Backbone as numpy.savetxt, mean C-alpha at the origin, in Angstrom:
# Nx Ny Nz CAx CAy CAz Cx Cy Cz
-0.38 28.21 -13.25 0.12 27.04 -13.98 -0.86 25.88 -13.84
-0.94 25.06 -14.85 -1.81 23.89 -14.83 -0.95 22.65 -15.08
-1.04 21.69 -14.16 -0.27 20.44 -14.29 -1.21 19.26 -14.28
-0.96 18.34 -15.19 -1.69 17.07 -15.25 -0.70 15.97 -14.87
-1.01 15.18 -13.85 -0.09 14.16 -13.35 -0.71 12.77 -13.43
0.06 11.83 -13.97 -0.39 10.45 -14.02 -0.86 10.06 -15.42
-1.55 8.94 -15.51 -1.90 8.04 -14.41 -0.73 7.13 -14.04
-0.73 6.67 -12.80 0.26 5.69 -12.39 -0.09 4.34 -13.00
0.87 3.73 -13.64 0.69 2.37 -14.18 1.76 1.51 -13.53
1.37 0.61 -12.66 2.32 -0.23 -11.95 1.71 -0.72 -10.66
2.52 -1.37 -9.85 2.02 -1.97 -8.62 1.71 -0.90 -7.57
0.80 -1.24 -6.69 0.29 -0.31 -5.69 1.38 0.17 -4.74
2.26 -0.73 -4.31 3.33 -0.34 -3.39 4.21 0.76 -3.96
4.50 0.68 -5.27 5.33 1.69 -5.90 4.57 3.00 -6.07
3.26 2.92 -6.25 2.46 4.14 -6.28 2.54 4.86 -4.93
2.53 4.07 -3.84 2.57 4.64 -2.51 3.90 5.31 -2.20
5.01 4.68 -2.64 6.32 5.14 -2.17 7.21 5.75 -3.23
6.71 5.87 -4.46 7.54 6.52 -5.47 6.73 7.43 -6.36
5.47 7.66 -5.99 4.63 8.50 -6.85 3.79 9.50 -6.07
2.88 9.04 -5.21 1.96 9.97 -4.57 2.70 10.97 -3.66
3.76 10.52 -2.99 4.55 11.44 -2.17 5.32 12.45 -3.01
5.77 12.02 -4.19 6.46 12.90 -5.11 5.52 13.99 -5.62
4.29 13.58 -5.99 3.32 14.56 -6.48 2.93 15.55 -5.39
2.80 15.08 -4.15 2.44 15.98 -3.05 3.51 17.06 -2.87
4.77 16.63 -2.90 5.86 17.60 -2.79 5.82 18.61 -3.94
5.60 18.10 -5.15 5.54 18.96 -6.33 4.38 19.95 -6.23
3.23 19.46 -5.79 2.05 20.31 -5.68 2.23 21.40 -4.64
2.84 21.06 -3.51 3.05 22.07 -2.47 4.03 23.14 -2.93
5.07 22.75 -3.65 6.01 23.73 -4.18 5.33 24.64 -5.20
4.49 24.02 -6.03 3.77 24.80 -7.04 2.85 25.82 -6.38
2.16 25.42 -5.35 1.21 26.30 -4.66 1.92 27.48 -4.01
3.13 27.26 -3.54 3.90 28.35 -2.93 4.21 29.44 -3.94
4.44 29.03 -5.17 4.80 29.98 -6.23 3.60 30.53 -6.99
2.50 29.78 -6.95 1.32 30.18 -7.73 0.08 29.69 -7.00
-0.52 30.55 -6.22 -1.66 30.14 -5.39 -2.88 29.77 -6.22
-2.92 30.17 -7.49 -4.05 29.86 -8.36 -3.79 28.65 -9.26
-2.72 27.93 -8.98 -2.34 26.80 -9.83 -3.37 25.68 -9.76
-3.44 24.90 -10.82 -4.28 23.71 -10.88 -3.40 22.48 -10.90
-3.78 21.48 -10.11 -3.02 20.23 -10.08 -4.01 19.09 -10.30
-4.06 18.61 -11.52 -5.03 17.59 -11.92 -4.35 16.23 -11.87
-4.93 15.31 -11.12 -4.36 13.98 -10.96 -5.22 12.95 -11.67
-4.59 12.15 -12.51 -5.26 11.01 -13.12 -4.88 9.76 -12.32
-5.87 9.05 -11.82 -5.59 7.86 -11.01 -6.72 6.86 -11.18
-6.50 5.68 -10.67 -7.54 4.65 -10.69 -8.72 5.08 -9.83
-9.94 4.72 -10.21 -11.09 5.00 -9.35 -10.89 4.39 -7.96
-11.13 5.17 -6.94 -10.94 4.72 -5.57 -9.62 5.13 -4.96
-8.66 5.54 -5.80 -7.35 5.93 -5.29 -7.28 7.43 -5.00
-8.38 8.14 -5.13 -8.38 9.57 -4.89 -7.89 9.92 -3.48
-8.12 9.03 -2.51 -7.73 9.30 -1.13 -6.24 9.57 -1.00
-5.44 9.03 -1.93 -3.99 9.22 -1.87 -3.58 10.64 -2.26
-4.46 11.35 -2.97 -4.10 12.64 -3.55 -5.03 13.78 -3.15
-6.09 13.49 -2.43 -7.15 14.48 -2.23 -6.70 15.69 -1.42
-5.61 15.61 -0.68 -5.17 16.75 0.12 -4.49 17.82 -0.73
-4.16 17.50 -2.00 -3.51 18.51 -2.82 -4.07 18.61 -4.24
-4.75 17.60 -4.72 -5.30 17.65 -6.08 -6.46 18.63 -6.16
-6.51 19.40 -7.23 -7.64 20.31 -7.44 -8.74 19.67 -8.27
-8.38 18.59 -8.98 -9.37 17.88 -9.79 -8.83 16.50 -10.12
-9.74 15.57 -10.38 -9.35 14.21 -10.75 -9.88 13.86 -12.13
-9.07 13.12 -12.89 -9.52 12.44 -14.09 -9.28 10.96 -13.85
-10.34 10.20 -13.67 -10.20 8.80 -13.32 -9.92 7.97 -14.56
-8.99 7.03 -14.40 -8.56 6.20 -15.52 -8.11 4.86 -14.98
-8.55 3.77 -15.60 -8.16 2.42 -15.17 -7.26 1.78 -16.21
-5.95 1.74 -15.96 -5.04 1.04 -16.88 -5.47 -0.42 -16.99
-5.24 -1.04 -18.14 -5.68 -2.42 -18.32 -4.98 -3.42 -17.41
-3.80 -3.07 -16.89 -3.08 -3.96 -15.99 -2.08 -3.14 -15.19
-1.30 -3.82 -14.33 -0.24 -3.14 -13.58 1.09 -3.23 -14.31
1.10 -3.87 -15.48 2.35 -4.06 -16.23 2.85 -2.71 -16.75
4.13 -2.43 -16.54 4.68 -1.13 -16.91 5.50 -1.15 -18.19
5.71 -2.30 -18.81 6.61 -2.41 -19.95 6.27 -1.43 -21.06
4.99 -1.36 -21.42 4.61 -0.51 -22.55 4.78 0.97 -22.26
4.98 1.35 -20.99 5.09 2.75 -20.63 6.53 3.23 -20.54
7.48 2.33 -20.52 8.87 2.73 -20.32 9.33 3.63 -21.45
10.01 4.69 -21.06 10.57 5.68 -21.98 9.51 6.48 -22.73
8.25 6.35 -22.34 7.20 7.13 -23.02 7.31 8.59 -22.59
7.37 9.48 -23.55 7.51 10.90 -23.24 6.32 11.73 -23.73
5.46 11.15 -24.55 4.31 11.88 -25.06 3.02 11.22 -24.58
1.97 12.01 -24.36 0.70 11.44 -23.91 0.15 10.41 -24.89
-0.40 9.37 -24.34 -1.09 8.37 -25.13 -2.47 8.93 -25.50
-2.88 8.86 -26.76 -4.18 9.43 -27.14 -5.37 8.76 -26.45
-5.15 7.60 -25.84 -6.23 6.94 -25.13 -6.41 7.43 -23.70
-5.47 8.24 -23.21 -5.56 8.73 -21.84 -6.54 9.90 -21.74
-7.03 10.15 -20.54 -8.00 11.25 -20.38 -7.38 12.62 -20.61
-6.05 12.72 -20.75 -5.42 14.01 -20.94 -5.27 14.40 -22.41
-5.84 13.63 -23.34 -5.53 13.89 -24.74 -6.09 15.22 -25.26
-7.02 15.83 -24.53 -7.50 17.15 -24.91 -6.92 18.24 -24.01
-5.96 17.86 -23.17 -5.45 18.77 -22.16 -4.30 19.60 -22.68
-4.33 20.89 -22.37 -3.23 21.78 -22.74 -2.53 22.23 -21.45
-1.33 21.76 -21.24 -0.59 22.10 -20.03 0.60 21.19 -19.88
1.17 21.17 -18.70 2.35 20.35 -18.44 1.93 18.97 -17.95
2.48 17.92 -18.54 2.18 16.56 -18.15 3.34 16.00 -17.34
3.07 15.52 -16.12 4.08 14.88 -15.29 3.97 13.38 -15.52
4.99 12.80 -16.14 4.97 11.38 -16.51 5.50 10.51 -15.38
4.75 9.49 -14.97 5.26 8.57 -13.95 6.57 7.92 -14.35
6.73 7.60 -15.62 7.91 6.86 -16.02 9.18 7.69 -16.02
9.06 8.98 -16.27 10.25 9.82 -16.16 10.75 9.84 -14.72
9.82 9.85 -13.78 10.20 9.81 -12.37 10.80 8.45 -12.03
10.14 7.38 -12.49 10.57 6.04 -12.13 11.94 5.72 -12.71
12.22 6.21 -13.91 13.47 5.87 -14.57 14.65 6.68 -14.07
14.41 7.81 -13.43 15.51 8.67 -13.02 15.73 8.69 -11.52
14.90 7.96 -10.77 15.04 8.00 -9.32 14.78 6.62 -8.72
15.70 6.16 -7.88 15.54 4.86 -7.24 15.26 5.04 -5.76
14.03 4.75 -5.31 13.72 4.95 -3.89 14.52 4.04 -2.98
15.06 2.94 -3.51 15.86 2.05 -2.68 17.23 2.65 -2.37
17.68 3.58 -3.20 19.00 4.18 -3.01 18.94 5.58 -2.40
17.86 6.30 -2.65 17.75 7.66 -2.16 16.46 7.78 -1.36
16.57 7.55 -0.08 15.41 7.44 0.80 14.59 8.73 0.84
13.36 8.64 0.35 12.37 9.72 0.45 12.81 10.99 -0.27
13.69 10.90 -1.22 14.13 12.09 -1.92 12.95 12.74 -2.66
12.81 14.05 -2.47 11.78 14.82 -3.18 10.38 14.28 -2.95
10.10 13.77 -1.74 8.77 13.26 -1.45 8.22 13.88 -0.17
6.90 13.92 -0.10 6.21 14.43 1.08 5.09 13.45 1.39
5.22 12.75 2.50 4.24 11.72 2.85 3.28 12.23 3.91
2.09 11.65 3.93 1.12 11.91 4.98 0.63 10.59 5.53
0.12 10.63 6.75 -0.47 9.44 7.37 -1.93 9.36 6.95
-2.33 8.22 6.43 -3.71 8.02 5.99 -4.52 7.35 7.09
-5.83 7.53 7.03 -6.72 6.91 8.01 -6.98 7.81 9.19
-8.10 7.54 9.87 -8.52 8.36 11.01 -8.63 7.50 12.26
-7.61 7.55 13.14 -7.68 6.77 14.38 -8.72 7.36 15.32
-9.55 6.48 15.91 -10.59 7.02 16.79 -10.96 6.09 17.95
-10.27 4.97 18.10 -10.68 4.10 19.20 -9.53 3.18 19.60
-9.74 2.47 20.70 -8.76 1.50 21.17 -8.72 0.31 20.22
-7.54 -0.07 19.73 -7.47 -1.16 18.74 -7.86 -2.52 19.32
-8.67 -3.28 18.58 -9.08 -4.62 19.02 -9.13 -5.60 17.86
-8.66 -5.17 16.68 -8.79 -5.98 15.48 -7.43 -6.25 14.84
-7.27 -7.47 14.34 -6.10 -7.85 13.55 -6.56 -8.04 12.11
-5.90 -7.39 11.19 -6.23 -7.51 9.77 -5.26 -8.47 9.11
-5.77 -9.35 8.27 -4.90 -10.28 7.56 -5.12 -10.14 6.05
-4.02 -10.12 5.32 -4.12 -10.10 3.86 -3.63 -11.45 3.34
-4.58 -12.32 3.03 -4.27 -13.66 2.52 -4.19 -13.59 1.01
-3.05 -13.16 0.54 -2.83 -13.00 -0.91 -3.23 -14.27 -1.66
-4.00 -14.11 -2.75 -4.45 -15.26 -3.52 -4.58 -14.86 -4.99
-3.44 -14.82 -5.67 -3.43 -14.44 -7.08 -2.23 -15.07 -7.76
-2.34 -15.23 -9.05 -1.22 -15.75 -9.83 -0.80 -14.74 -10.89
-1.02 -13.46 -10.60 -0.65 -12.44 -11.59 0.86 -12.49 -11.82
1.22 -12.44 -13.10 2.63 -12.50 -13.52 3.33 -13.76 -12.99
2.54 -14.87 -12.87 3.08 -16.16 -12.43 3.70 -16.08 -11.03
3.01 -15.43 -10.11 3.52 -15.29 -8.75 2.65 -16.03 -7.73
1.96 -17.07 -8.17 1.10 -17.82 -7.26 1.87 -18.47 -6.13
3.15 -18.70 -6.31 3.97 -19.33 -5.27 4.09 -18.42 -4.03
3.72 -17.16 -4.18 3.80 -16.25 -3.04 2.59 -16.36 -2.10
1.56 -17.05 -2.53 0.35 -17.20 -1.71 0.62 -18.16 -0.56
0.17 -17.79 0.62 0.34 -18.68 1.77 -0.84 -19.65 1.83
-0.60 -20.91 2.19 -1.66 -21.92 2.13 -2.85 -21.61 3.05
-4.03 -21.98 2.60 -5.25 -21.75 3.37 -5.18 -22.41 4.74
-4.64 -23.63 4.79 -4.58 -24.35 6.07 -3.72 -23.59 7.07
-2.63 -23.01 6.58 -1.77 -22.23 7.47 -2.48 -21.00 8.00
-3.25 -20.33 7.15 -4.01 -19.19 7.61 -5.03 -19.58 8.68
-5.65 -20.73 8.48 -6.62 -21.20 9.48 -5.98 -21.36 10.85
-4.80 -21.94 10.89 -4.10 -22.12 12.17 -3.69 -20.79 12.77
-3.26 -19.86 11.93 -2.86 -18.54 12.42 -4.06 -17.81 13.04
-5.19 -17.84 12.36 -6.38 -17.15 12.87 -6.86 -17.79 14.16
-6.86 -19.12 14.22 -7.26 -19.80 15.45 -6.37 -19.38 16.62
-5.08 -19.23 16.36 -4.15 -18.81 17.41 -4.42 -17.39 17.86
-4.71 -16.49 16.93 -5.00 -15.11 17.29 -6.26 -15.04 18.15
-7.25 -15.86 17.82 -8.47 -15.91 18.62 -8.19 -16.43 20.03
-7.52 -17.56 20.11 -7.35 -18.22 21.41 -6.33 -17.53 22.31
-5.26 -17.01 21.73 -4.18 -16.43 22.52 -4.39 -14.94 22.80
-5.01 -14.23 21.85 -5.07 -12.78 21.97 -6.50 -12.22 22.05
-7.49 -13.06 21.78 -8.88 -12.63 21.89 -9.24 -11.48 20.97
-8.55 -11.38 19.84 -8.77 -10.27 18.92 -9.77 -10.64 17.83
-10.47 -9.65 17.33 -11.29 -9.79 16.13 -10.35 -9.89 14.94
-10.62 -10.80 14.02 -9.78 -10.98 12.84 -10.62 -10.67 11.60
-10.04 -9.88 10.68 -10.76 -9.50 9.47 -9.89 -9.73 8.24
-10.51 -10.26 7.18 -9.84 -10.38 5.88 -9.82 -9.01 5.20
-8.71 -8.69 4.55 -8.65 -7.47 3.73 -8.07 -7.81 2.37
-8.09 -6.84 1.46 -7.57 -7.03 0.11 -8.70 -6.95 -0.89
-8.38 -7.14 -2.15 -9.41 -7.15 -3.19 -10.09 -8.51 -3.21
-11.31 -8.56 -3.69 -12.02 -9.84 -3.74 -11.43 -10.76 -4.80
-10.74 -10.20 -5.78 -10.20 -11.01 -6.86 -8.78 -11.51 -6.59
-8.06 -10.89 -5.66 -6.66 -11.24 -5.45 -6.34 -11.55 -4.00
-7.36 -11.85 -3.21 -7.12 -12.24 -1.82 -8.16 -13.28 -1.39
-7.74 -14.12 -0.48 -8.54 -15.25 -0.03 -9.50 -14.84 1.09
-10.66 -15.42 1.09 -11.54 -15.27 2.24 -11.30 -16.44 3.19
-10.72 -16.14 4.32 -10.47 -17.17 5.33 -11.71 -17.24 6.23
-12.39 -18.35 6.22 -13.69 -18.43 6.89 -13.57 -18.41 8.41
-12.38 -18.67 8.94 -12.22 -18.58 10.39 -12.24 -17.12 10.86
-12.02 -16.18 9.94 -12.01 -14.76 10.30 -13.41 -14.30 10.68
-13.48 -13.29 11.51 -14.76 -12.78 11.99 -15.44 -11.87 10.97
-14.63 -11.14 10.20 -15.18 -10.18 9.24 -14.50 -10.35 7.89
-15.26 -10.09 6.84 -14.70 -10.08 5.50 -14.77 -8.64 4.98
-13.62 -7.96 5.02 -13.55 -6.57 4.58 -12.93 -6.44 3.20
-12.81 -7.55 2.50 -12.25 -7.48 1.15 -13.15 -6.64 0.24
-12.52 -5.85 -0.59 -13.27 -5.08 -1.56 -13.79 -3.75 -1.07
-13.53 -3.38 0.19 -14.00 -2.08 0.66 -13.17 -0.98 0.02
-13.67 0.24 0.07 -12.98 1.37 -0.52 -11.63 1.60 0.16
-10.70 2.18 -0.58 -9.36 2.38 -0.06 -9.37 3.29 1.16
-10.20 4.31 1.16 -10.25 5.20 2.33 -10.80 4.47 3.55
-11.72 3.54 3.33 -12.24 2.75 4.45 -11.16 1.81 5.00
-10.40 1.20 4.08 -9.32 0.32 4.51 -8.30 1.11 5.33
-7.98 2.32 4.91 -7.04 3.15 5.66 -7.57 3.43 7.07
-8.88 3.67 7.19 -9.46 3.89 8.51 -9.35 2.65 9.38
-9.64 1.48 8.81 -9.50 0.25 9.57 -8.06 0.04 10.02
-7.12 0.31 9.13 -5.70 0.14 9.49 -5.30 1.10 10.60
-5.80 2.32 10.54 -5.46 3.31 11.56 -5.96 2.90 12.93
-6.92 1.98 12.98 -7.51 1.55 14.25 -7.26 0.09 14.58
-6.41 -0.58 13.81 -6.15 -2.00 14.03 -4.95 -2.21 14.94
-4.91 -3.37 15.55 -3.72 -3.75 16.32 -2.53 -3.89 15.38
-2.76 -4.60 14.27 -1.70 -4.80 13.29 -2.28 -5.42 12.03
-1.45 -5.48 11.00 -1.78 -6.16 9.75 -0.75 -7.27 9.55
-1.22 -8.42 9.06 -0.35 -9.58 8.86 -0.55 -10.10 7.45
0.55 -10.43 6.78 0.45 -11.05 5.46 1.77 -11.02 4.72
1.87 -11.81 3.64 3.08 -11.77 2.82 3.21 -10.41 2.15
4.40 -10.09 1.70 4.66 -8.80 1.07 3.64 -8.51 -0.03
3.01 -7.34 0.05 1.96 -6.98 -0.91 1.63 -5.51 -0.74
0.82 -4.99 -1.65 0.40 -3.61 -1.57 -0.29 -3.24 -0.27
-1.27 -4.03 0.21 -1.92 -3.69 1.47 -0.96 -3.64 2.66
0.06 -4.48 2.65 1.03 -4.44 3.75 1.83 -3.15 3.68
2.17 -2.71 2.47 2.87 -1.43 2.33 1.98 -0.27 2.80
0.69 -0.33 2.49 -0.22 0.73 2.91 -0.23 0.87 4.43
-0.09 -0.23 5.16 -0.10 -0.18 6.61 0.96 0.78 7.14
2.11 0.82 6.48 3.17 1.72 6.92 2.71 3.17 6.90
1.91 3.55 5.89 1.44 4.93 5.77 0.16 5.19 6.56
-0.33 4.17 7.26 -1.47 4.35 8.17 -1.01 4.26 9.62
0.31 4.23 9.83 0.89 4.08 11.17 0.37 2.82 11.85
0.14 1.78 11.06 -0.38 0.51 11.59 0.75 -0.51 11.63
1.07 -1.08 12.78 2.11 -2.11 12.86 1.81 -3.24 11.89
2.84 -3.78 11.26 2.62 -4.84 10.27 3.73 -5.88 10.34
3.32 -7.12 10.14 4.23 -8.26 10.14 4.14 -8.91 8.77
5.31 -9.17 8.16 5.30 -9.66 6.80 6.49 -10.56 6.52
6.49 -11.16 5.33 7.57 -12.04 4.88 7.58 -12.04 3.36
8.68 -12.48 2.77 8.76 -12.57 1.31 9.95 -13.44 0.92
10.14 -13.62 -0.38 11.26 -14.41 -0.86 12.45 -13.56 -1.27
12.43 -12.30 -0.92 13.50 -11.38 -1.31 14.10 -10.75 -0.06
15.34 -11.07 0.22 15.99 -10.56 1.43 16.04 -9.03 1.45
16.11 -8.41 0.27 16.14 -6.96 0.21 14.89 -6.30 0.76
13.80 -7.06 0.84 12.56 -6.49 1.35 12.62 -6.17 2.84
13.52 -6.80 3.57 13.63 -6.50 5.00 13.97 -5.02 5.20
14.97 -4.53 4.50 15.35 -3.12 4.62 14.26 -2.22 4.05
13.63 -2.66 2.98 12.56 -1.85 2.39 11.44 -1.63 3.39
10.97 -2.71 4.03 9.87 -2.59 4.97 10.26 -1.84 6.24
11.40 -2.15 6.78 11.77 -1.59 8.08 12.32 -0.17 7.99
12.93 0.19 6.83 13.58 1.49 6.75 13.13 2.32 5.54
13.40 1.80 4.34 13.31 2.62 3.13 11.88 3.04 2.82
10.92 2.14 2.97 9.52 2.47 2.72 8.77 2.56 4.05
9.35 3.26 4.99 8.75 3.40 6.31 9.03 4.80 6.85
8.47 5.84 6.21 8.82 7.21 6.57 8.42 7.62 7.98
7.44 6.95 8.58 6.98 7.33 9.91 7.48 6.35 10.99
8.43 5.49 10.62 8.97 4.50 11.55 7.88 3.67 12.20
6.92 3.27 11.39 5.84 2.41 11.87 6.42 1.06 12.30
5.99 0.52 13.46 6.50 -0.77 13.89 6.30 -1.84 12.82
7.36 -2.56 12.50 7.32 -3.56 11.44 8.18 -4.74 11.82
7.69 -5.93 11.53 8.48 -7.15 11.73 8.55 -7.90 10.41
9.75 -7.96 9.85 9.97 -8.78 8.66 10.56 -10.09 9.16
9.81 -11.20 9.03 10.13 -12.40 9.80 10.72 -13.55 9.00
10.73 -13.47 7.67 11.25 -14.60 6.90 11.60 -14.19 5.48
12.65 -14.83 4.93 13.02 -14.64 3.53 12.43 -15.74 2.65
11.38 -16.38 3.14 10.68 -17.41 2.37 9.22 -17.01 2.20
8.65 -17.32 1.04 7.23 -17.08 0.84 6.38 -18.09 1.59
6.98 -19.21 2.01 6.22 -20.25 2.71 6.91 -20.64 4.02
7.07 -19.70 4.95 7.67 -20.06 6.24 6.78 -21.05 6.99
7.38 -21.83 7.86 6.61 -22.79 8.65 5.57 -22.04 9.49
4.37 -22.60 9.54 3.31 -21.93 10.27 3.65 -21.80 11.75
4.38 -22.77 12.30 4.77 -22.68 13.71 5.69 -21.48 13.94
6.57 -21.21 12.97 7.45 -20.04 13.07 6.63 -18.76 13.02
5.67 -18.69 12.10 4.85 -17.49 11.98 4.04 -17.24 13.25
3.46 -18.30 13.78 2.65 -18.15 15.00 3.50 -17.61 16.15
4.72 -18.11 16.28 5.61 -17.62 17.33 5.89 -16.13 17.14
6.20 -15.74 15.91 6.51 -14.33 15.64 5.26 -13.45 15.81
4.11 -13.97 15.40 2.86 -13.21 15.52 2.51 -12.98 16.98
2.68 -13.99 17.83 2.40 -13.84 19.26 3.21 -12.69 19.86
4.49 -12.68 19.54 5.38 -11.62 20.06 4.96 -10.26 19.52
4.65 -10.22 18.23 4.37 -8.94 17.59 3.05 -8.35 18.04
2.02 -9.16 18.19 0.73 -8.62 18.64 0.86 -8.04 20.04
1.57 -8.72 20.92 1.78 -8.18 22.27 2.53 -6.85 22.21
3.52 -6.79 21.35 4.29 -5.55 21.18 3.44 -4.44 20.59
2.68 -4.77 19.56 1.86 -3.77 18.89 0.80 -3.21 19.82
0.20 -4.06 20.62 -0.82 -3.60 21.56 -0.22 -2.63 22.56
0.96 -2.95 23.03 1.62 -2.10 24.01 1.94 -0.73 23.41
2.43 -0.71 22.17 2.85 0.54 21.56 1.67 1.38 21.08
0.52 0.76 20.82 -0.63 1.51 20.33 -1.51 2.05 21.45
-1.41 1.49 22.63 -2.28 1.93 23.73 -1.72 3.17 24.40
């Protein structure tokens, strides 16, 4: 059998917890029944690391945005997709998304793996300073001055190396940080997370990725429902997580207090 899956069109967190695990489960079941089966995954360039343990081939495709509106209820291939010459079964992301709610049915029909390669004693704290106004969400960005105080505290209190992560277009470079790792490949980011003390930042795709790298993460958002999502529903490996505020702009003094506690805890649990 030959299956073409994707491409995922939507936010990265949903790709992590409602798509790649679903495809892995599907691929493993297919292989049990047909050892010669082909499982072709269409994904964004750089996202191959999420599927490489089961995909037999990739067709890379970059959707113009993360907006999913135009894809809802789509049942036939778009002629602009790389699958338009493909003869076989197409697995549509939207059919999965519309018929299954990961918030209500925890990990149903999914198979997750831990990403990244741990190889040393953790000494680095990763921060994702979200800096984007996509879909008018600029209010979710934490102020630069607050990040500066947080990084100074991590240096003085914990003696840790601090590194910026995220994309260069949607995350801030905090100059107090020791390293700027923004824009590195996804597989490299997974390796850094697998070896970090923890990841800190407002709710975002990179914070969700930390859960699948077994990297402790501290986060906040303006949606109270995210507490359960981070701590339980999107946390298949029970990775240590602290959801510390239902505000996108918690007081920096509050964050520093929570970060101090969490870094000490994360260091203890990772050693």
